[in-house]
Amino acid sequence: MNVTIFGSGYVGLVTGACLAEVGNQVLCVDIDERRVERLRDGDVPIFEPDLPELVRSGLEAGRLMFSTDLAGGVGHGDVLFVAVGTPSGPDGDADLRAVRSVAGTVGDALERDAVVVIKSTAPVGTVDLVRRIVADRLAVRAATVEFDVVANPEFLREGVAVADFMRPDRIVVGSDNPRSIERLRELYAPFNRSHDRMIVMGVRSAEFTKYAANVMLATRISLMNELANLGERLGVDIEEVRIGVGSDPRIGYAYLYPGCGYGGSCLPKDVRALLGTARRVGFDAELLRAVDAVNERQRRTLFDKVVDHFGDDLTGKVFAVWGLAFKPETDDMREAPSQAMLDALWGAGATVRAFDPQAMGEAARVFGPRPDLALCQSRDEALVGADALLVLTEWREFRSPDFDAIKGALRHPVVFDGRNLYDPRRLARAGFAHYGIGRGTEPVS
């Protein structure tokens, strides 16, 4: 099948590379000329395990192509995927300008029957919006071309996105058009062999499913952080509670890890976008507001512990930071808790020595050159001359460090553990002051 992907960012690139891998002729179209040039050379601009190999394989086989020609992309595809960004606008609503632009291009250039697939995370009603725009543009040209627009939200987890696409737990399709459904069933057949994972539903239900899933995950994280903060004041170790609660099969262990807040390109944006949708229809989404508010507060929790230990004025203090990406196995720093933490440290006068296994290039882009930030080449280099260590991302290489070496490198044996990687009792025996999230460090009044 000939497939066009509009947008060569995270979702579009993974989708295109995986579809090409199973035999489709895929053209990825993007307006970023530099990105397209890099991808044509097999240079993947994001860190995602297994993705560079897939891209190079597709290029070498001639099944994966990259272009800036939008109209050419419309002409290429039997199926046209819209995988452009929908970032948060000033009011939290999803910004649909890129989606609208692609829809206009499709309407201006479509010459044969096609199915337009909305892969971007977009609010309920976006499929209807795209259908209207395409139809209006076709009418201006007096073109009689049959087309359909369906919803097909993505459920890719950064760090395992290729595996998620190749072995999906569900393929959600929103459509009531039998021909479109059959075309997508054919396209996804290579990923759907052991049992039928394709779930067909109404268009609006499919659009809503993506938001519902991410808001559910965000709610679990915020609830666990709320319990951690309460339990800490009662002398409770939330890690023990997590194991006790997660052992209930009705609950499970996923997304029950307390920490310094969720981040990334999905959960914060999608919670706010659904809040925006609720406002537009006059619904007061109290729980969603609480989920968002708890996360905003949680992003400052670890900094408050720093201030409790060192005082409000951190002038002259140096902090080693391990982890800048919002989660392991990615270089994505969008809305990462590290950004809020570093801003707070700098605001109090501190200097930061930071290391992340994959996000150093992204950190240089995000923060730019500044005298109060040293981007280090290793976790050990980050410790040199630091007063304390802050752990903000749970990378594997941070899980079992040499605590004697850490103690020897730090001016003060203090660890602020934003991901609860370490056993407070072990660190206490080693002579450290350990501050985690919900580890019962505060006395019961």
Tab-separated table of C-alpha atoms in Angstrom:
chain	number	residue	atom	x	y	z
A	1	MET	CA	0.000	0.000	0.000
A	2	ASN	CA	1.189	3.558	-0.684
A	3	VAL	CA	1.169	5.509	2.571
A	4	THR	CA	1.889	9.163	3.255
A	5	ILE	CA	2.705	10.439	6.732
A	6	PHE	CA	2.328	14.183	7.289
A	7	GLY	CA	4.721	15.021	10.103
A	8	SER	CA	8.086	13.369	10.747
A	9	GLY	CA	8.223	13.942	14.461
A	10	TYR	CA	8.073	11.236	17.078
A	11	VAL	CA	4.731	9.659	16.129
A	12	GLY	CA	5.033	10.163	12.387
A	13	LEU	CA	8.552	8.795	12.151
A	14	VAL	CA	7.830	5.674	14.194
A	15	THR	CA	4.623	5.053	12.232
A	16	GLY	CA	6.332	5.536	8.881
A	17	ALA	CA	9.374	3.403	9.682
A	18	CYS	CA	7.280	0.529	11.031
A	19	LEU	CA	4.846	0.548	8.105
A	20	ALA	CA	7.772	0.540	5.662
A	21	GLU	CA	9.406	-2.333	7.521
A	22	VAL	CA	6.488	-4.643	6.693
A	23	GLY	CA	6.472	-3.804	2.994
A	24	ASN	CA	4.505	-0.599	2.394
A	25	GLN	CA	5.787	2.280	0.265
A	26	VAL	CA	5.916	5.117	2.772
A	27	LEU	CA	6.536	8.802	2.124
A	28	CYS	CA	7.058	10.984	5.191
A	29	VAL	CA	6.415	14.669	4.518
A	30	ASP	CA	7.591	17.489	6.765
A	31	ILE	CA	7.977	21.254	6.365
A	32	ASP	CA	11.278	21.214	8.298
A	33	GLU	CA	13.861	21.044	5.499
A	34	ARG	CA	16.781	20.351	7.831
A	35	ARG	CA	14.964	17.459	9.465
A	36	VAL	CA	14.117	15.972	6.071
A	37	GLU	CA	17.740	16.267	4.938
A	38	ARG	CA	18.941	14.476	8.053
A	39	LEU	CA	16.381	11.713	7.707
A	40	ARG	CA	17.279	11.165	4.054
A	41	ASP	CA	20.824	10.533	5.288
A	42	GLY	CA	19.574	8.065	7.891
A	43	ASP	CA	20.259	10.483	10.732
A	44	VAL	CA	17.377	10.167	13.219
A	45	PRO	CA	17.041	13.427	15.207
A	46	ILE	CA	15.419	11.826	18.279
A	47	PHE	CA	16.580	9.071	20.601
A	48	GLU	CA	14.293	6.057	20.424
A	49	PRO	CA	15.617	2.485	20.730
A	50	ASP	CA	15.566	0.503	17.446
A	51	LEU	CA	14.249	3.438	15.413
A	52	PRO	CA	17.528	4.377	13.637
A	53	GLU	CA	17.962	0.810	12.426
A	54	LEU	CA	14.401	0.721	11.077
A	55	VAL	CA	14.809	4.051	9.285
A	56	ARG	CA	18.068	2.992	7.655
A	57	SER	CA	16.550	-0.343	6.681
A	58	GLY	CA	13.594	1.394	5.031
A	59	LEU	CA	15.861	3.823	3.178
A	60	GLU	CA	18.122	1.047	1.889
A	61	ALA	CA	15.113	-1.001	0.735
A	62	GLY	CA	13.618	2.012	-1.042
A	63	ARG	CA	10.377	1.696	0.906
A	64	LEU	CA	10.857	4.749	3.134
A	65	MET	CA	11.217	8.226	1.637
A	66	PHE	CA	11.274	11.754	3.030
A	67	SER	CA	10.118	14.944	1.341
A	68	THR	CA	9.049	18.540	1.882
A	69	ASP	CA	6.605	18.373	-1.058
A	70	LEU	CA	3.179	18.479	0.580
A	71	ALA	CA	1.166	18.194	-2.614
A	72	GLY	CA	3.376	15.340	-3.755
A	73	GLY	CA	2.629	13.597	-0.503
A	74	VAL	CA	-1.095	13.865	-1.170
A	75	GLY	CA	-0.608	12.351	-4.618
A	76	HIS	CA	1.466	9.461	-3.291
A	77	GLY	CA	-0.810	8.003	-0.653
A	78	ASP	CA	-3.782	5.659	-0.704
A	79	VAL	CA	-3.809	6.311	3.046
A	80	LEU	CA	-2.846	9.771	4.316
A	81	PHE	CA	-1.799	9.880	7.973
A	82	VAL	CA	-1.925	13.193	9.819
A	83	ALA	CA	0.737	12.974	12.525
A	84	VAL	CA	1.594	16.621	13.106
A	85	GLY	CA	1.987	18.217	16.505
A	86	THR	CA	-0.925	19.493	18.561
A	87	PRO	CA	0.852	21.421	21.338
A	88	SER	CA	-0.896	23.188	24.171
A	89	GLY	CA	-2.104	26.678	23.360
A	90	PRO	CA	-1.994	29.579	25.833
A	91	ASP	CA	-5.269	28.443	27.424
A	92	GLY	CA	-4.292	24.753	27.519
A	93	ASP	CA	-6.400	23.768	24.509
A	94	ALA	CA	-4.764	21.734	21.756
A	95	ASP	CA	-3.366	23.941	18.997
A	96	LEU	CA	-4.795	22.534	15.750
A	97	ARG	CA	-3.157	24.911	13.294
A	98	ALA	CA	-0.897	22.208	11.830
A	99	VAL	CA	-3.841	19.802	11.500
A	100	ARG	CA	-5.886	22.471	9.739
A	101	SER	CA	-2.985	23.220	7.421
A	102	VAL	CA	-2.596	19.577	6.387
A	103	ALA	CA	-6.351	19.283	5.835
A	104	GLY	CA	-6.235	22.309	3.547
A	105	THR	CA	-3.339	20.813	1.595
A	106	VAL	CA	-5.222	17.550	1.153
A	107	GLY	CA	-8.283	19.390	-0.117
A	108	ASP	CA	-6.205	21.458	-2.535
A	109	ALA	CA	-4.225	18.551	-3.993
A	110	LEU	CA	-6.362	15.401	-3.738
A	111	GLU	CA	-6.984	13.879	-7.175
A	112	ARG	CA	-8.020	10.311	-6.321
A	113	ASP	CA	-9.864	8.397	-3.632
A	114	ALA	CA	-8.057	8.259	-0.285
A	115	VAL	CA	-8.541	7.707	3.407
A	116	VAL	CA	-7.286	10.458	5.723
A	117	VAL	CA	-6.247	9.061	9.094
A	118	ILE	CA	-5.944	11.362	12.108
A	119	LYS	CA	-3.008	9.969	14.111
A	120	SER	CA	-2.322	13.206	15.962
A	121	THR	CA	-3.766	13.472	19.443
A	122	ALA	CA	-6.586	15.922	18.848
A	123	PRO	CA	-9.832	16.846	20.631
A	124	VAL	CA	-13.202	15.283	19.974
A	125	GLY	CA	-14.572	16.803	16.789
A	126	THR	CA	-11.250	17.034	14.938
A	127	VAL	CA	-12.209	14.370	12.399
A	128	ASP	CA	-15.361	16.350	11.602
A	129	LEU	CA	-13.280	19.515	11.292
A	130	VAL	CA	-10.824	17.917	8.866
A	131	ARG	CA	-13.668	16.436	6.829
A	132	ARG	CA	-15.251	19.888	6.456
A	133	ILE	CA	-12.000	21.563	5.454
A	134	VAL	CA	-11.181	18.934	2.824
A	135	ALA	CA	-14.728	18.979	1.435
A	136	ASP	CA	-14.757	22.789	1.246
A	137	ARG	CA	-11.438	22.878	-0.624
A	138	LEU	CA	-12.617	20.190	-3.032
A	139	ALA	CA	-15.810	22.143	-3.653
A	140	VAL	CA	-13.811	25.255	-4.548
A	141	ARG	CA	-12.049	23.186	-7.223
A	142	ALA	CA	-15.303	21.491	-8.255
A	143	ALA	CA	-13.431	18.221	-7.764
A	144	THR	CA	-15.465	15.040	-7.405
A	145	VAL	CA	-13.109	12.867	-5.374
A	146	GLU	CA	-14.285	10.389	-2.763
A	147	PHE	CA	-12.473	10.564	0.551
A	148	ASP	CA	-13.046	9.595	4.141
A	149	VAL	CA	-11.549	10.763	7.440
A	150	VAL	CA	-11.078	8.337	10.333
A	151	ALA	CA	-9.605	8.498	13.810
A	152	ASN	CA	-6.705	6.187	14.659
A	153	PRO	CA	-5.065	7.461	17.855
A	154	GLU	CA	-1.563	6.360	18.763
A	155	PHE	CA	-0.657	4.668	22.048
A	156	LEU	CA	3.130	4.691	21.735
A	157	ARG	CA	5.268	4.906	24.852
A	158	GLU	CA	8.522	6.775	24.440
A	159	GLY	CA	11.439	4.404	24.919
A	160	VAL	CA	9.508	1.367	23.624
A	161	ALA	CA	7.600	2.961	20.742
A	162	VAL	CA	8.859	0.597	18.041
A	163	ALA	CA	7.893	-2.445	20.104
A	164	ASP	CA	4.512	-0.862	20.854
A	165	PHE	CA	3.821	-0.334	17.146
A	166	MET	CA	5.065	-3.747	16.057
A	167	ARG	CA	3.246	-5.607	18.844
A	168	PRO	CA	0.294	-3.395	19.795
A	169	ASP	CA	-2.066	-4.252	22.615
A	170	ARG	CA	-4.863	-2.466	20.720
A	171	ILE	CA	-5.438	-0.708	17.403
A	172	VAL	CA	-8.275	1.762	17.863
A	173	VAL	CA	-10.107	2.868	14.703
A	174	GLY	CA	-12.943	5.368	14.734
A	175	SER	CA	-15.111	5.044	11.634
A	176	ASP	CA	-18.520	3.921	10.417
A	177	ASN	CA	-17.354	3.472	6.806
A	178	PRO	CA	-16.891	-0.236	5.945
A	179	ARG	CA	-14.473	0.523	3.094
A	180	SER	CA	-12.227	2.658	5.292
A	181	ILE	CA	-12.299	0.112	8.092
A	182	GLU	CA	-11.338	-2.646	5.674
A	183	ARG	CA	-8.485	-0.572	4.261
A	184	LEU	CA	-7.034	0.000	7.717
A	185	ARG	CA	-7.580	-3.631	8.615
A	186	GLU	CA	-5.480	-4.546	5.575
A	187	LEU	CA	-2.798	-1.986	6.454
A	188	TYR	CA	-2.504	-3.208	10.045
A	189	ALA	CA	-2.768	-6.933	9.229
A	190	PRO	CA	1.002	-7.575	9.721
A	191	PHE	CA	0.727	-6.269	13.299
A	192	ASN	CA	-2.490	-8.123	14.045
A	193	ARG	CA	-1.738	-11.764	13.338
A	194	SER	CA	-1.886	-13.709	16.610
A	195	HIS	CA	-5.306	-12.348	17.531
A	196	ASP	CA	-7.502	-9.456	16.456
A	197	ARG	CA	-6.345	-6.319	18.258
A	198	MET	CA	-8.338	-3.914	16.106
A	199	ILE	CA	-11.117	-2.188	18.025
A	200	VAL	CA	-13.603	-0.355	15.801
A	201	MET	CA	-15.801	2.282	17.378
A	202	GLY	CA	-17.442	5.601	16.649
A	203	VAL	CA	-15.214	8.447	15.520
A	204	ARG	CA	-15.788	10.606	18.605
A	205	SER	CA	-15.346	7.654	20.932
A	206	ALA	CA	-11.974	6.893	19.313
A	207	GLU	CA	-10.860	10.517	19.662
A	208	PHE	CA	-11.918	10.486	23.315
A	209	THR	CA	-10.274	7.115	24.050
A	210	LYS	CA	-6.784	8.555	23.617
A	211	TYR	CA	-7.442	11.344	26.100
A	212	ALA	CA	-9.222	9.033	28.521
A	213	ALA	CA	-6.251	6.656	28.562
A	214	ASN	CA	-3.663	9.355	29.225
A	215	VAL	CA	-5.788	11.104	31.824
A	216	MET	CA	-6.283	7.771	33.595
A	217	LEU	CA	-2.510	7.277	33.750
A	218	ALA	CA	-1.923	10.837	34.925
A	219	THR	CA	-4.554	10.351	37.619
A	220	ARG	CA	-2.789	7.267	38.971
A	221	ILE	CA	0.493	9.160	39.177
A	222	SER	CA	-1.010	12.217	40.864
A	223	LEU	CA	-2.974	10.078	43.298
A	224	MET	CA	0.146	8.143	44.240
A	225	ASN	CA	2.049	11.388	44.744
A	226	GLU	CA	-0.771	12.704	46.920
A	227	LEU	CA	-0.671	9.521	49.023
A	228	ALA	CA	3.121	9.747	49.233
A	229	ASN	CA	3.020	13.291	50.552
A	230	LEU	CA	0.361	12.422	53.118
A	231	GLY	CA	2.065	9.189	54.137
A	232	GLU	CA	5.385	10.950	54.631
A	233	ARG	CA	3.796	13.140	57.292
A	234	LEU	CA	2.501	10.022	59.043
A	235	GLY	CA	5.812	8.181	59.087
A	236	VAL	CA	4.746	5.888	56.226
A	237	ASP	CA	7.114	4.477	53.616
A	238	ILE	CA	5.139	4.807	50.381
A	239	GLU	CA	7.334	2.218	48.629
A	240	GLU	CA	6.061	-0.433	51.007
A	241	VAL	CA	2.527	0.810	50.462
A	242	ARG	CA	3.027	0.700	46.684
A	243	ILE	CA	3.904	-2.977	46.826
A	244	GLY	CA	0.943	-3.733	49.065
A	245	VAL	CA	-1.497	-1.821	46.877
A	246	GLY	CA	-0.067	-2.998	43.557
A	247	SER	CA	-0.401	-6.647	44.534
A	248	ASP	CA	-4.170	-6.230	44.230
A	249	PRO	CA	-4.914	-7.493	40.681
A	250	ARG	CA	-7.667	-4.891	40.368
A	251	ILE	CA	-5.005	-2.176	40.675
A	252	GLY	CA	-1.652	-3.551	39.505
A	253	TYR	CA	1.766	-1.917	39.715
A	254	ALA	CA	1.850	0.189	36.546
A	255	TYR	CA	2.011	3.960	37.033
A	256	LEU	CA	2.061	3.667	40.816
A	257	TYR	CA	5.547	5.107	41.259
A	258	PRO	CA	5.635	8.348	43.256
A	259	GLY	CA	8.186	10.923	42.205
A	260	CYS	CA	8.747	14.526	41.256
A	261	GLY	CA	5.837	14.715	38.830
A	262	TYR	CA	4.959	13.481	35.361
A	263	GLY	CA	6.153	15.227	32.209
A	264	GLY	CA	6.735	14.575	28.526
A	265	SER	CA	4.791	15.376	25.405
A	266	CYS	CA	1.557	13.573	26.297
A	267	LEU	CA	0.249	13.507	29.855
A	268	PRO	CA	0.539	17.210	30.778
A	269	LYS	CA	-0.714	18.352	27.388
A	270	ASP	CA	-3.579	15.895	27.206
A	271	VAL	CA	-4.839	16.619	30.725
A	272	ARG	CA	-4.932	20.327	29.930
A	273	ALA	CA	-6.527	19.747	26.525
A	274	LEU	CA	-9.312	17.670	28.063
A	275	LEU	CA	-9.822	20.390	30.660
A	276	GLY	CA	-10.169	22.827	27.780
A	277	THR	CA	-12.742	20.590	26.130
A	278	ALA	CA	-14.667	20.402	29.399
A	279	ARG	CA	-14.706	24.208	29.688
A	280	ARG	CA	-16.040	24.560	26.148
A	281	VAL	CA	-19.038	22.354	26.896
A	282	GLY	CA	-19.670	23.893	30.309
A	283	PHE	CA	-18.557	20.920	32.392
A	284	ASP	CA	-16.586	21.432	35.602
A	285	ALA	CA	-14.024	18.584	35.510
A	286	GLU	CA	-13.028	18.772	39.176
A	287	LEU	CA	-10.924	15.621	39.221
A	288	LEU	CA	-8.984	16.639	36.102
A	289	ARG	CA	-8.234	20.016	37.654
A	290	ALA	CA	-6.967	18.274	40.778
A	291	VAL	CA	-4.757	15.889	38.774
A	292	ASP	CA	-3.130	18.839	37.017
A	293	ALA	CA	-2.792	20.891	40.208
A	294	VAL	CA	-1.226	18.009	42.159
A	295	ASN	CA	1.320	17.489	39.392
A	296	GLU	CA	2.253	21.164	39.316
A	297	ARG	CA	2.766	21.115	43.065
A	298	GLN	CA	4.714	17.861	42.904
A	299	ARG	CA	7.246	19.365	40.526
A	300	ARG	CA	8.357	21.595	43.419
A	301	THR	CA	8.278	18.997	46.196
A	302	LEU	CA	11.902	17.935	45.884
A	303	PHE	CA	13.094	21.535	45.734
A	304	ASP	CA	11.232	22.231	48.961
A	305	LYS	CA	13.269	19.447	50.557
A	306	VAL	CA	16.452	21.083	49.280
A	307	VAL	CA	15.409	24.346	50.921
A	308	ASP	CA	14.497	22.558	54.153
A	309	HIS	CA	18.019	21.141	54.291
A	310	PHE	CA	20.158	24.031	52.999
A	311	GLY	CA	17.954	27.095	53.562
A	312	ASP	CA	16.289	29.554	51.201
A	313	ASP	CA	19.511	31.145	49.920
A	314	LEU	CA	21.459	28.651	47.816
A	315	THR	CA	24.045	31.141	46.605
A	316	GLY	CA	27.394	29.389	46.316
A	317	LYS	CA	25.846	25.928	46.503
A	318	VAL	CA	26.495	23.442	43.701
A	319	PHE	CA	24.113	20.578	42.950
A	320	ALA	CA	24.833	17.472	40.916
A	321	VAL	CA	21.778	16.434	38.884
A	322	TRP	CA	21.421	12.922	37.506
A	323	GLY	CA	18.730	12.778	34.841
A	324	LEU	CA	17.197	15.486	32.660
A	325	ALA	CA	14.842	13.579	30.319
A	326	PHE	CA	11.288	13.207	31.582
A	327	LYS	CA	11.732	9.403	31.696
A	328	PRO	CA	14.418	6.827	30.857
A	329	GLU	CA	15.116	5.609	27.307
A	330	THR	CA	14.354	8.954	25.693
A	331	ASP	CA	15.992	12.324	25.195
A	332	ASP	CA	12.645	14.127	25.435
A	333	MET	CA	12.701	16.998	27.920
A	334	ARG	CA	9.291	18.467	27.133
A	335	GLU	CA	7.742	19.471	30.474
A	336	ALA	CA	10.330	17.324	32.249
A	337	PRO	CA	10.441	17.790	36.045
A	338	SER	CA	14.127	18.604	35.645
A	339	GLN	CA	13.244	21.921	34.009
A	340	ALA	CA	11.172	23.061	36.971
A	341	MET	CA	13.849	21.871	39.404
A	342	LEU	CA	16.730	23.614	37.656
A	343	ASP	CA	14.752	26.834	37.330
A	344	ALA	CA	14.039	26.747	41.069
A	345	LEU	CA	17.679	26.059	41.940
A	346	TRP	CA	18.880	28.893	39.747
A	347	GLY	CA	16.247	31.196	41.172
A	348	ALA	CA	17.690	30.540	44.636
A	349	GLY	CA	21.235	31.248	43.465
A	350	ALA	CA	22.565	27.714	43.005
A	351	THR	CA	24.834	26.268	40.326
A	352	VAL	CA	24.041	22.954	38.610
A	353	ARG	CA	26.280	20.196	37.267
A	354	ALA	CA	24.022	17.891	35.235
A	355	PHE	CA	24.285	14.586	33.395
A	356	ASP	CA	21.803	12.500	31.407
A	357	PRO	CA	22.725	9.417	29.348
A	358	GLN	CA	20.825	10.654	26.274
A	359	ALA	CA	19.487	14.173	26.768
A	360	MET	CA	22.663	16.243	26.853
A	361	GLY	CA	22.178	17.626	23.350
A	362	GLU	CA	18.562	18.441	24.099
A	363	ALA	CA	19.580	20.069	27.402
A	364	ALA	CA	22.049	22.306	25.584
A	365	ARG	CA	19.253	23.356	23.222
A	366	VAL	CA	16.676	23.891	25.988
A	367	PHE	CA	18.851	25.748	28.494
A	368	GLY	CA	21.444	27.340	26.222
A	369	PRO	CA	24.844	28.460	27.514
A	370	ARG	CA	24.732	29.877	31.019
A	371	PRO	CA	27.382	30.273	33.727
A	372	ASP	CA	25.370	28.447	36.399
A	373	LEU	CA	25.054	25.211	34.381
A	374	ALA	CA	27.733	22.661	33.552
A	375	LEU	CA	26.627	19.824	31.248
A	376	CYS	CA	28.854	16.921	32.216
A	377	GLN	CA	29.912	13.851	30.254
A	378	SER	CA	29.314	11.295	33.012
A	379	ARG	CA	27.488	10.839	36.279
A	380	ASP	CA	30.827	10.883	38.138
A	381	GLU	CA	31.898	14.151	36.538
A	382	ALA	CA	28.643	15.743	37.670
A	383	LEU	CA	29.517	14.960	41.304
A	384	VAL	CA	32.819	16.837	41.291
A	385	GLY	CA	32.630	19.804	43.648
A	386	ALA	CA	28.898	19.392	44.295
A	387	ASP	CA	27.281	19.962	47.677
A	388	ALA	CA	24.547	17.343	47.127
A	389	LEU	CA	23.100	14.977	44.534
A	390	LEU	CA	19.613	15.190	43.010
A	391	VAL	CA	18.255	12.193	41.063
A	392	LEU	CA	15.478	13.251	38.687
A	393	THR	CA	15.261	10.407	36.124
A	394	GLU	CA	15.371	6.691	36.882
A	395	TRP	CA	17.953	5.596	34.305
A	396	ARG	CA	19.353	2.108	34.904
A	397	GLU	CA	22.893	3.347	35.364
A	398	PHE	CA	21.757	5.414	38.349
A	399	ARG	CA	20.161	2.512	40.220
A	400	SER	CA	23.207	0.877	41.851
A	401	PRO	CA	25.978	3.473	42.109
A	402	ASP	CA	29.081	3.315	44.314
A	403	PHE	CA	27.858	5.209	47.354
A	404	ASP	CA	31.336	5.369	48.870
A	405	ALA	CA	32.539	7.127	45.728
A	406	ILE	CA	29.543	9.473	45.831
A	407	LYS	CA	30.236	10.302	49.462
A	408	GLY	CA	33.854	10.986	48.676
A	409	ALA	CA	32.995	13.307	45.793
A	410	LEU	CA	30.275	15.389	47.466
A	411	ARG	CA	30.982	18.208	49.881
A	412	HIS	CA	28.031	17.024	51.946
A	413	PRO	CA	26.673	13.436	51.953
A	414	VAL	CA	23.156	14.401	50.900
A	415	VAL	CA	20.984	12.711	48.261
A	416	PHE	CA	17.641	14.091	47.080
A	417	ASP	CA	16.061	11.038	45.483
A	418	GLY	CA	13.242	12.248	43.231
A	419	ARG	CA	12.502	8.742	41.908
A	420	ASN	CA	12.861	6.667	45.095
A	421	LEU	CA	15.687	4.598	43.639
A	422	TYR	CA	17.547	4.109	46.889
A	423	ASP	CA	16.847	2.457	50.240
A	424	PRO	CA	16.846	5.180	52.923
A	425	ARG	CA	18.063	2.713	55.537
A	426	ARG	CA	21.058	1.700	53.470
A	427	LEU	CA	21.999	5.300	52.817
A	428	ALA	CA	21.590	6.178	56.491
A	429	ARG	CA	23.985	3.366	57.426
A	430	ALA	CA	26.428	4.767	54.865
A	431	GLY	CA	26.247	8.184	56.513
A	432	PHE	CA	23.984	9.940	54.020
A	433	ALA	CA	21.067	12.242	54.558
A	434	HIS	CA	18.472	10.831	52.156
A	435	TYR	CA	15.360	12.687	51.013
A	436	GLY	CA	12.910	10.702	48.927
A	437	ILE	CA	9.252	11.053	48.024
A	438	GLY	CA	6.970	9.704	50.727
A	439	ARG	CA	9.674	7.785	52.572
A	440	GLY	CA	8.445	8.654	56.048
A	441	THR	CA	11.311	11.029	56.853
A	442	GLU	CA	9.187	13.558	58.728
A	443	PRO	CA	8.184	12.890	62.323
A	444	VAL	CA	4.549	12.218	63.186
A	445	SER	CA	3.084	15.109	65.202
